XYZ file of C-alpha atoms in Angstrom:
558
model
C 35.270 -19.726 -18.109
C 35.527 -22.025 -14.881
C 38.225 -23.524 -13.193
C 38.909 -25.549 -9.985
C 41.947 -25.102 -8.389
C 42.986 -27.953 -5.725
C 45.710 -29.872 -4.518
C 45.229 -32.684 -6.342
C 44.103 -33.143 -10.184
C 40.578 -34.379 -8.991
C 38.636 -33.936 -6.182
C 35.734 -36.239 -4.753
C 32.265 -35.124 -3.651
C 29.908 -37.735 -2.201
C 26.217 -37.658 -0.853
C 25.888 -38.797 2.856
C 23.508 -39.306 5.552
C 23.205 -36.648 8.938
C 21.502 -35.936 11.536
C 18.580 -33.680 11.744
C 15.895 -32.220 13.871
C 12.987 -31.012 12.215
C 9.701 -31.814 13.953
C 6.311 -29.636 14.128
C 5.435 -31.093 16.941
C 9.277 -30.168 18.953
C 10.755 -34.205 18.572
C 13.496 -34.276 17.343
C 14.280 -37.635 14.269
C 16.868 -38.114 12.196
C 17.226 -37.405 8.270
C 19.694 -39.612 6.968
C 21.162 -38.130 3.556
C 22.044 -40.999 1.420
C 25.892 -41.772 0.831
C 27.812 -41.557 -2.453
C 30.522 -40.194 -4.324
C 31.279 -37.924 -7.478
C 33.881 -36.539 -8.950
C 35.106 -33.184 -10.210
C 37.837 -32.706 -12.718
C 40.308 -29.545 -11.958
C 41.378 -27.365 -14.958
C 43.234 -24.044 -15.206
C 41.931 -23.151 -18.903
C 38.658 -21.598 -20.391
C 35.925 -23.625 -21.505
C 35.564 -23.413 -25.183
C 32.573 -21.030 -26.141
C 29.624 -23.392 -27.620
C 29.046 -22.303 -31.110
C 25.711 -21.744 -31.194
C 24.372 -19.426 -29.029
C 21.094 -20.072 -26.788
C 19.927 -18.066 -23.705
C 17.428 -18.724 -21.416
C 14.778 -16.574 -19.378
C 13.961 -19.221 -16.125
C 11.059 -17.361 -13.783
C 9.632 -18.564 -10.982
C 5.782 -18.702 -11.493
C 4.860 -17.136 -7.818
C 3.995 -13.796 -8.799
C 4.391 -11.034 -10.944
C 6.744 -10.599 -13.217
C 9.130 -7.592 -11.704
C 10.727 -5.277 -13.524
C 14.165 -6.629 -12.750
C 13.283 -10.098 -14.285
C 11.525 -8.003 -16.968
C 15.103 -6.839 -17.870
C 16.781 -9.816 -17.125
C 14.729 -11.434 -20.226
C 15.162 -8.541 -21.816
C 18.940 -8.745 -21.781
C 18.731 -12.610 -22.762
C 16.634 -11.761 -25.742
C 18.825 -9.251 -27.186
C 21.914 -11.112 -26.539
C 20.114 -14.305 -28.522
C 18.867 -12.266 -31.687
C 21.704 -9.783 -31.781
C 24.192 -13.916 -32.080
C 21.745 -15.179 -33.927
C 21.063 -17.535 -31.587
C 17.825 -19.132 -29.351
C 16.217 -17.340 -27.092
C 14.552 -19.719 -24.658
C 11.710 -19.571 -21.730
C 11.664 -21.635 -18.869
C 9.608 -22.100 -16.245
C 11.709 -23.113 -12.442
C 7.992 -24.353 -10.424
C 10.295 -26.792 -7.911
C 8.365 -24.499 -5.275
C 5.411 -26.524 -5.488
C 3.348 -24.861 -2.600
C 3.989 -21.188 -4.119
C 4.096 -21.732 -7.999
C 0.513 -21.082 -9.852
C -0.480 -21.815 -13.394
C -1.831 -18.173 -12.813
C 0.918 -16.928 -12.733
C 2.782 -18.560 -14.794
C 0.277 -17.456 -17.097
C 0.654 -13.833 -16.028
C 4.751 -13.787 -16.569
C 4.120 -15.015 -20.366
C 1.364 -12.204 -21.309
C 3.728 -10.056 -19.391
C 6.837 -11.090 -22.014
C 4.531 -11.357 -25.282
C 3.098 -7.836 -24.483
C 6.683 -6.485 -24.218
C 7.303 -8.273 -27.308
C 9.832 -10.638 -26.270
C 8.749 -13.690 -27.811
C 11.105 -17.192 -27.056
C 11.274 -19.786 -30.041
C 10.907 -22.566 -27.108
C 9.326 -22.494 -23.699
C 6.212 -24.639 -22.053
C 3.531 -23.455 -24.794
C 4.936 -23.380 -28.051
C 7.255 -26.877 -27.249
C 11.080 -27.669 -28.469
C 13.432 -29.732 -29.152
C 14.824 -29.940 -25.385
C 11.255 -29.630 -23.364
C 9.588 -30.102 -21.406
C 9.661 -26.370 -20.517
C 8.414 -26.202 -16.640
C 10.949 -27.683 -13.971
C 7.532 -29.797 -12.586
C 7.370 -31.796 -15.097
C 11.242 -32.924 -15.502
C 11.860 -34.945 -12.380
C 12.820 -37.762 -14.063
C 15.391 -36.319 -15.638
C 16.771 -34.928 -12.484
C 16.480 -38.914 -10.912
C 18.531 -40.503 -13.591
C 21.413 -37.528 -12.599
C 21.392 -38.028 -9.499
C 22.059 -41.820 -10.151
C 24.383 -41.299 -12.403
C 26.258 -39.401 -9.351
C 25.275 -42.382 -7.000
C 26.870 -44.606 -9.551
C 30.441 -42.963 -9.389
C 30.728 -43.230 -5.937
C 33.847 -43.477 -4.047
C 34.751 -43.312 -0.217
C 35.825 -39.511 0.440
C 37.928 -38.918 3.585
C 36.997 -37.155 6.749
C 37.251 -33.620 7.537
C 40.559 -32.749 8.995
C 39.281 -29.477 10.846
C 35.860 -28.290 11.466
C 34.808 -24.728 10.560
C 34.975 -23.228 13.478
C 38.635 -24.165 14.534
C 39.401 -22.319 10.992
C 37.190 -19.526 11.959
C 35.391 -20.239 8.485
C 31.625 -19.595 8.055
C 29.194 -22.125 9.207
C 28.795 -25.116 6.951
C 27.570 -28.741 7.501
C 30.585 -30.680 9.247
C 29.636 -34.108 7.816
C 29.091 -35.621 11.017
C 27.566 -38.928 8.577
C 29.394 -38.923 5.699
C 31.295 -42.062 6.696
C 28.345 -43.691 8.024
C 28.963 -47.271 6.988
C 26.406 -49.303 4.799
C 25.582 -51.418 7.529
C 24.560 -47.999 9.476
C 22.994 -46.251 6.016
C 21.134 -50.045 5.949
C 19.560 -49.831 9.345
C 18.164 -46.185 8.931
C 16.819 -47.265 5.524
C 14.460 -50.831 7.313
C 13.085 -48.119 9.872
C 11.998 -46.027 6.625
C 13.733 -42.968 8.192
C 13.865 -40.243 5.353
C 16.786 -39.313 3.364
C 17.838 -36.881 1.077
C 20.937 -36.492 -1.697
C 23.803 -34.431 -0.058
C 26.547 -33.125 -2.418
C 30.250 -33.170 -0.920
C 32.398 -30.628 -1.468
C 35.670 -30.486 -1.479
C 37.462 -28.686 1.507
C 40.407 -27.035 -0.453
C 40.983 -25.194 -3.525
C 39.157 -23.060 -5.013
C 36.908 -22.223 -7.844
C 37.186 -19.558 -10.231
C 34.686 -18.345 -13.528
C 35.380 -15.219 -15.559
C 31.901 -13.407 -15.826
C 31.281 -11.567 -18.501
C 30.716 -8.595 -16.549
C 32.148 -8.666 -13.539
C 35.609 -10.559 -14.485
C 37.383 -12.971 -12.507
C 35.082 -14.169 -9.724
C 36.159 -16.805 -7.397
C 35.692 -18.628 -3.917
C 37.268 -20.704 -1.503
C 35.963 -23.962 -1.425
C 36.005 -24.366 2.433
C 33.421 -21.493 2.985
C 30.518 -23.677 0.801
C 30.034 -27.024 2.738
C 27.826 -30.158 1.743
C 24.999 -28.893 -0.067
C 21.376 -30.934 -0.523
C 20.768 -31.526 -4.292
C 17.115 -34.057 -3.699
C 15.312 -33.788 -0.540
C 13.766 -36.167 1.846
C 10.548 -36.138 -0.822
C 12.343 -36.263 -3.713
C 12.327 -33.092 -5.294
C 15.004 -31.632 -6.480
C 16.603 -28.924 -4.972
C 16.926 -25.177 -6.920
C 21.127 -25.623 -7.925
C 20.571 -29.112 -8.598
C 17.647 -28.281 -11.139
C 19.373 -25.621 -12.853
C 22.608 -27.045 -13.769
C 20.701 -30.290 -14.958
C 18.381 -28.143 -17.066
C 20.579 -25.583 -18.282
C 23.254 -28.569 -18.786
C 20.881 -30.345 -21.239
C 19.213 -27.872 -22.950
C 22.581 -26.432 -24.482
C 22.630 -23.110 -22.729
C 25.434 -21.451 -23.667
C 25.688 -18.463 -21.887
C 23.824 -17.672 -18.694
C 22.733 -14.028 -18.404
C 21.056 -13.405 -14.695
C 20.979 -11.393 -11.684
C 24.028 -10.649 -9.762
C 21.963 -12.207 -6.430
C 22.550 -15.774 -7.970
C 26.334 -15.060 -8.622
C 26.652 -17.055 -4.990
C 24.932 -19.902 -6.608
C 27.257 -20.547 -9.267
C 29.778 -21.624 -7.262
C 27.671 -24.985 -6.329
C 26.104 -25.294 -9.981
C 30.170 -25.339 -11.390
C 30.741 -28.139 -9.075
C 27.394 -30.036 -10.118
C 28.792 -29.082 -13.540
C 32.129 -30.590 -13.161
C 30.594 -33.336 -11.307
C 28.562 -34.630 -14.143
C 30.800 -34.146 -17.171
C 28.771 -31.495 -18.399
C 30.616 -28.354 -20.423
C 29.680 -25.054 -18.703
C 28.648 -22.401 -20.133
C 29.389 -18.543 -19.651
C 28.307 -16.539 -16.829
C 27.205 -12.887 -16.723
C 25.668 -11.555 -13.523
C 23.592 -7.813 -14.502
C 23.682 -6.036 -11.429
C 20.259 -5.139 -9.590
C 18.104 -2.417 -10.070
C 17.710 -0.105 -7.072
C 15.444 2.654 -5.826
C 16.632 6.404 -5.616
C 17.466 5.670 -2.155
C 20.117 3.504 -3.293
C 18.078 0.380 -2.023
C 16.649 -2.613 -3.698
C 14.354 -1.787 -5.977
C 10.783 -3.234 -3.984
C 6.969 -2.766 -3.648
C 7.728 -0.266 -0.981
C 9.066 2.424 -3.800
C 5.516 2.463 -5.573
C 4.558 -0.093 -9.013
C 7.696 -2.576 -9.561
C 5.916 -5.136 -11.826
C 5.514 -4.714 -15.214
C 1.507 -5.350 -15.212
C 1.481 -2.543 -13.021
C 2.627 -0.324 -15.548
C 0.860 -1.582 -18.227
C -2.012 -0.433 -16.496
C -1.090 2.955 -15.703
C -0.644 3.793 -19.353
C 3.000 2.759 -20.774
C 3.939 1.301 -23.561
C 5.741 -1.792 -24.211
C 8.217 0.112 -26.786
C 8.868 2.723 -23.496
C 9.332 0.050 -21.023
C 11.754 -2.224 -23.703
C 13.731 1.176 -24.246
C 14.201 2.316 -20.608
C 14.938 -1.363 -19.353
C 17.444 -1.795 -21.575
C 19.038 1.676 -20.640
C 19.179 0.739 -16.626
C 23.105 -0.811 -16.556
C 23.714 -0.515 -20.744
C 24.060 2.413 -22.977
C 25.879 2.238 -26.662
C 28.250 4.638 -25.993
C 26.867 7.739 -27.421
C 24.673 10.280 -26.092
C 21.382 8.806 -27.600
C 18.361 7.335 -25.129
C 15.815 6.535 -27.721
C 15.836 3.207 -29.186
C 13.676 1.102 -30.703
C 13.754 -3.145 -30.387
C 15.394 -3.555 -33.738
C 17.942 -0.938 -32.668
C 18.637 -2.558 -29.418
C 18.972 -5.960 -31.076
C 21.527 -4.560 -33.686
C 23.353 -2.457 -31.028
C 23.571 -4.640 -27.927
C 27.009 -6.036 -26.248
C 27.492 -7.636 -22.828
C 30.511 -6.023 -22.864
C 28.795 -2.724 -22.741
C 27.082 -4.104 -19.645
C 27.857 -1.944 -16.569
C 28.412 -3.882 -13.477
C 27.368 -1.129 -10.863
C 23.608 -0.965 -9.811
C 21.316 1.137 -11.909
C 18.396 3.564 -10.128
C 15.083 2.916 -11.335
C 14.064 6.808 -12.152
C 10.263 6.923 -12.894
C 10.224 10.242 -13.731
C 12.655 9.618 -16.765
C 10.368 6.748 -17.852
C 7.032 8.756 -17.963
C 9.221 10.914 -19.928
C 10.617 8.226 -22.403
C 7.096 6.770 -22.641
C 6.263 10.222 -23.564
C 8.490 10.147 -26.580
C 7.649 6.522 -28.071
C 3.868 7.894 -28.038
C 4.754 10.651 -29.969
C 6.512 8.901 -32.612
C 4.338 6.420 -32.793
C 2.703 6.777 -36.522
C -0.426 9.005 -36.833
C -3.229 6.223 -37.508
C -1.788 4.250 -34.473
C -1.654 7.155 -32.223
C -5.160 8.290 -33.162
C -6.379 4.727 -32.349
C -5.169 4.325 -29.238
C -6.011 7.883 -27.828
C -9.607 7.509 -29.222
C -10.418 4.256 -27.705
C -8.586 5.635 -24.112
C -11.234 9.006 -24.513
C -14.198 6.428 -25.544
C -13.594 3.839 -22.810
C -13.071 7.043 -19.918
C -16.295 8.142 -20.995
C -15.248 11.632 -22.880
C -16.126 10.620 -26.277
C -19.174 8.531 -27.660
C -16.934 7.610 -30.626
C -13.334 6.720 -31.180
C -12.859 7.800 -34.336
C -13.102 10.589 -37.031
C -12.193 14.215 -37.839
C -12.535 15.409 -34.388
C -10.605 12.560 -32.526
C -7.918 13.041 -34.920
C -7.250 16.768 -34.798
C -7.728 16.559 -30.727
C -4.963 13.872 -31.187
C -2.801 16.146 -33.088
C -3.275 18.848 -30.848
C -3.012 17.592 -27.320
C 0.399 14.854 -28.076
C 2.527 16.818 -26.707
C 0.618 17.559 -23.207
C 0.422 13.383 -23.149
C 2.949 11.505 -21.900
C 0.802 8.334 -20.691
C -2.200 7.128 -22.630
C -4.096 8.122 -19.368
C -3.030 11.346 -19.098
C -5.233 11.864 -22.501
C -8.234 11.992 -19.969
C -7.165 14.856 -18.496
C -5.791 17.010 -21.114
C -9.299 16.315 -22.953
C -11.146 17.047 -20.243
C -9.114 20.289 -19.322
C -9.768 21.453 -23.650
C -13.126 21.430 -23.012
C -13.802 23.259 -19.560
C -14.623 26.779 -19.412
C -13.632 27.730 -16.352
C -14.253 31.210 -16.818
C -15.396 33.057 -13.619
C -12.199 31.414 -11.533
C -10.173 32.069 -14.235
C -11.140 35.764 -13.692
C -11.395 35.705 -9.948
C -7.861 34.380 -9.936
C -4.807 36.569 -9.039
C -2.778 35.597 -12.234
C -5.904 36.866 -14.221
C -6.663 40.134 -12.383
C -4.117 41.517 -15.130
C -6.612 40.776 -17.883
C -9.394 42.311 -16.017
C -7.230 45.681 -15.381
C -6.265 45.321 -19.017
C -9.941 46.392 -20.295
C -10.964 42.904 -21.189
C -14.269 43.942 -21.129
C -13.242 45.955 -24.728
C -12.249 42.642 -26.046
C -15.215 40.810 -24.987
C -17.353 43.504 -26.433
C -16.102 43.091 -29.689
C -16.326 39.295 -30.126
C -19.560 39.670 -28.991
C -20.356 41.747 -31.866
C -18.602 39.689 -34.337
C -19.989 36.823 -33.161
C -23.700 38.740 -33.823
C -22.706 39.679 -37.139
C -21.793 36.014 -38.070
C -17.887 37.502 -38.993
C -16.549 35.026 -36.362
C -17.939 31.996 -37.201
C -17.028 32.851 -40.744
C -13.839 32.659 -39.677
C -13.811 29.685 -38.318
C -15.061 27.972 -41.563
C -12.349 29.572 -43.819
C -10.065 27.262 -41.349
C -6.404 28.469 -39.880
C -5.953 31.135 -42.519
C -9.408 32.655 -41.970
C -9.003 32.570 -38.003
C -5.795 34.405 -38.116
C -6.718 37.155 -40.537
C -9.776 37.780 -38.727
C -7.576 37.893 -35.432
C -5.155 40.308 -37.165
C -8.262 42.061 -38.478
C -9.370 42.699 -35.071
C -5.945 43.354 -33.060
C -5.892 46.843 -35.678
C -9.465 47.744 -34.488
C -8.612 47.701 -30.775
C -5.132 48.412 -31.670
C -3.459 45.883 -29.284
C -0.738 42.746 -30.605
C 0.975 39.950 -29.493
C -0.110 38.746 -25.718
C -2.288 42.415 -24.755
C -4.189 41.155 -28.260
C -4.176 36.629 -27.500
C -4.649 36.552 -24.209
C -7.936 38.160 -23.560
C -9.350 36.260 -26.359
C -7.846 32.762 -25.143
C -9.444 33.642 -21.743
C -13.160 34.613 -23.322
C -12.936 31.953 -25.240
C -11.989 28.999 -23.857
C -11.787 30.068 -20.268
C -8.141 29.049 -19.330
C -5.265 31.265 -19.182
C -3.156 28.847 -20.662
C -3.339 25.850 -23.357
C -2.539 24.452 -26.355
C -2.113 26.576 -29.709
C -5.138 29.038 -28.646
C -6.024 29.167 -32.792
C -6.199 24.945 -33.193
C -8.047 25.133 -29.552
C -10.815 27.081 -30.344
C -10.746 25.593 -33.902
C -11.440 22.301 -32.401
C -14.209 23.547 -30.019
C -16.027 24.816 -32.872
C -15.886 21.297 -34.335
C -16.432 19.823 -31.005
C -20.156 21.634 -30.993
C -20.837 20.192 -34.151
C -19.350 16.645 -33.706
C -21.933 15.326 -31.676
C -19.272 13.091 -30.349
C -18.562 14.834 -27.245
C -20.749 12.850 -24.198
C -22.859 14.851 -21.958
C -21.403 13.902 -18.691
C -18.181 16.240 -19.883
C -19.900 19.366 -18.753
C -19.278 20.365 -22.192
C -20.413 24.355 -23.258
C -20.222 25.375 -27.051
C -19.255 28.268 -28.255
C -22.615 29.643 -28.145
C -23.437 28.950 -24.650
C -19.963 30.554 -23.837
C -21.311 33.684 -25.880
C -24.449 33.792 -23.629
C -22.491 33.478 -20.670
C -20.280 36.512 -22.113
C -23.069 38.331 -22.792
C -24.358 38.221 -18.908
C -20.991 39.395 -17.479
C -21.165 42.403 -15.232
C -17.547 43.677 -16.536
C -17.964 46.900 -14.161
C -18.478 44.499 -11.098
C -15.962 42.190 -11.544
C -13.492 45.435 -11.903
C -14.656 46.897 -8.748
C -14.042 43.540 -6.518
C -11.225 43.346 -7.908
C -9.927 47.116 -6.755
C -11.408 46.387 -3.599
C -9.425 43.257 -3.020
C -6.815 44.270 -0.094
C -3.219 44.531 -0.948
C -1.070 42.617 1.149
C 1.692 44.883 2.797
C 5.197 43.795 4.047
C 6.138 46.140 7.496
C 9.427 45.916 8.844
């Protein structure tokens, strides 16, 4: 998996003090960084891989959980139930002035609602916790002893960077600083911090397990801190320690800490400790072709939890942005994902966060989401927006049946509700798509329902149910002798005022039932069928034809 390649079978690395101006105030005072040695071992073979398999998720509690970390876990869980293996959380709060308990209560409801659930992490305990990096600097002390301890004398840099035309790195101007010099800085109580040395040829290689062979030059790194002046640990340092002894065996992240392997392999090496696998998932970018941020609209997953997805939808889509099964099919459920998933089917190139095709997707996990469940959640949505005085019963349940597939967020339900039970007839007719109906004698067709309704022959067939309705529609598409649209569309625009809808049968169906409900709140605006009657009933048909005729024509000249 990781190999160092030198001129020598080992290499030394060593802390050391330097030089260092870093005053508020514009003084300048020296941080010494404290000198020792360590050792790293150079091999040309493959680590072994561990035989149990554990993954870990590792956010940063300093705000929301994004949708890229979001998939990052995602990935990690997968990987861990489709081996059989752990899937653990931990918590990286070294940024003490940033990290909240708020947050890091936010990430967790963030993963339980997605239903990724860890079997260790800093609420539920384990055998390898504690679970938050705050709470393990102990643990990170006794390391960095134990590197202290193996300390040997490394020799000076032969060239600087620049005279190789390398990249800037720190040139060790203390690392030989004697122990009479380290002594001297220590009685004045200047600070000091743990440098690691690296070695200044060779190179280091790892196969990832989706991007292949990756490797670097070791003269491009330089010394790197591992324990500041306050001693806390730095971010590498903390990572290899914890991901060292909690027996992660493969390390699934984004591809913008692939740079950060290359010190973590040389802590690795450094402390004896067997490495795991790499795999770097590329980053998820906007349709511009940029990193995916705040700038391109809602990018955490709270965010679009509260605009109406589901967790199934966002799980599904997630998984979809860099890994596909190799077929055609997009819609997956968690247990399919779990049985399906393969790092090797992990594409390396970026993936474009399409929000369109996820309103879509969340579109199709609500519809196949079973009846009762569907019914549930679309009733409470109408109860809590203020449409419906009730979430349940015969009404919410055929309005759920009928308006699904007009509903691809829970919170477009509102509007689709809303839009069933508006009668927007005068606008429909003073429209220009429904002059056509006027022209089209509508007021024969309104004439007649009139007098059915009168006679008590409509709402007779709206009792018998479907099969009533439409024989009574047939019934009365002979007696004005019109079919098919000249016949439906007049009566969907008399009746429920639109000139387009759901099924126009199940629509007026359910606004019979929605009179007699008593469900339906007032503040909807709501008219039943008999107020739309009386409003039929006061229709000057004759008037409404003339403005129309009168309405000027628009004329192209040449």
């Amino acid at each position: 998996m990781v190999s160092l390649v030198a001129s020598s079978p080992w290499r030394t690395a060593r802390f050391f003090s330097v030089p260092h101006r870093n005053s508020p105030c514009g003084r300048s005072r020296l941080l010494f960084r404290r000198l020792a040695t360590v050792r790293a071992a150079a091999s040309d073979g493959k680590e072994d891989a561990p035989s149990k398999v554990r993954v870990r998720f590792a956010p940063s509690p300093t705000g929301n959980l994004h949708v890229g970390g979001a998939r990052t876990a995602l990935f990690n869980y997968l990987f861990a139930r489709s081996k059989g293996g752990k899937f653990v959380l931990r918590i990286e709060d070294t940024d003490l002035e940033r990290s909240t308990r708020k947050s890091e209560e936010a990430v967790l409801e963030d993963l339980s609602w997605l239903g990724l659930g860890w079997d260790e992490g800093p609420d539920i305990g384990g055998e390898f916790g504690p679970y938050r990096q705050s709470e393990r600097n102990a643990l990170y002390k006794q390391f960095a002893e134990q590197l202290l301890k193996s300390g040997q004398e490394l020799e000076r840099m032969k060239e600087t960077a620049k005279l190789n035309n390398l990249p800037p790195v720190y040139t060790g101007k203390w690392a030989t600083a004697t122990d009479d010099e380290v002594a001297q800085e220590l009685e004045k109580g200047t600070p000091f911090t743990f440098r690691f040395r690296v070695p200044k040829e060779g190179t280091l290689k790892i196969d990832d397990l989706i991007r292949g062979e990756v490797s670097w030059n070791l003269n491009t790194l330089g010394d790197f801190v591992i324990l500041r002046s306050n001693g806390q640990p730095v971010y590498n340092f903390c990572v290899t320690v914890d991901d060292a002894t909690m027996h992660i065996s493969h390390v699934i992240r984004a591809e913008e800490h692939l740079p950060n392997t290359l010190r973590q392999a040389l802590i690795y090496k450094a402390l004896g400790f067997s490495m795991p696998h790499f795999a770097h998932v590329s980053l998820i970018l906007a349709p511009d072709k940029s990193k995916l941020s705040k700038r391109h609209g809602a990018t955490s997953v709270g965010q679009f939890r509260e605009m109406g997805y589901l967790p199934q939808a966002m799980v599904n889509y997630l998984a979809l942005l860099g890994w596909g099964d190799g077929t055609e099919n997009e819609f997956f459920t968690i247990d399919e994902l779990v049985s399906k998933f393969s790092i090797s089917r992990v594409n390396k190139s970026g993936a474009v966060f399409d929000s369109t095709k996820l309103r879509w997707m969340n579109g199709q996990h609500l519809r196949a989401l079973p009846s009762n469940d569907l019914v549930k959640i679309l009733g409470e949505r109408w109860r809590t927006a203020g449409l419906l005085s009730e979430s349940e019963g015969k009404f919410v349940e055929e309005a759920a049946t009928l308006l699904k597939d007009g509903i691809d967020l829970v919170t477009d339900a509102d509007k689709v509700l809303s839009d069933l039970l508006a009668y927007p007839l005068h606008s429909t007719l003073a429209s220009s798509e429904g002059q056509a109906i006027v022209e089209d004698k509508i007021s024969e067709v309104a004439g007649s329902l009139i007098s059915a309704y009168d006679s008590g022959e409509f709402y007779g067939a709206l009792q018998e149910g479907p099969g009533g309705w439409q024989k009574w529609v047939k019934n009365l598409g002979k007696s004005l002798k019109r079919k098919g649209k000249a016949l439906f569309m007049p009566i969907r625009v008399l009746l429920t005022g639109k000139l387009h809808g759901p099924d126009m049968g199940s629509s007026i169906l359910l606004l019979h039932k929605a009179g007699n409900c008593g469900v339906i709140t007032t503040e909807v605006g709501f008219k039943t069928l008999d107020e739309r009657f009386k409003i039929l009933r006061e229709i000057d048909w004759e008037a409404i034809s003339k403005d129309k005729q009168a309405e000027p024509v628009a004329t192209v000249s040449h």
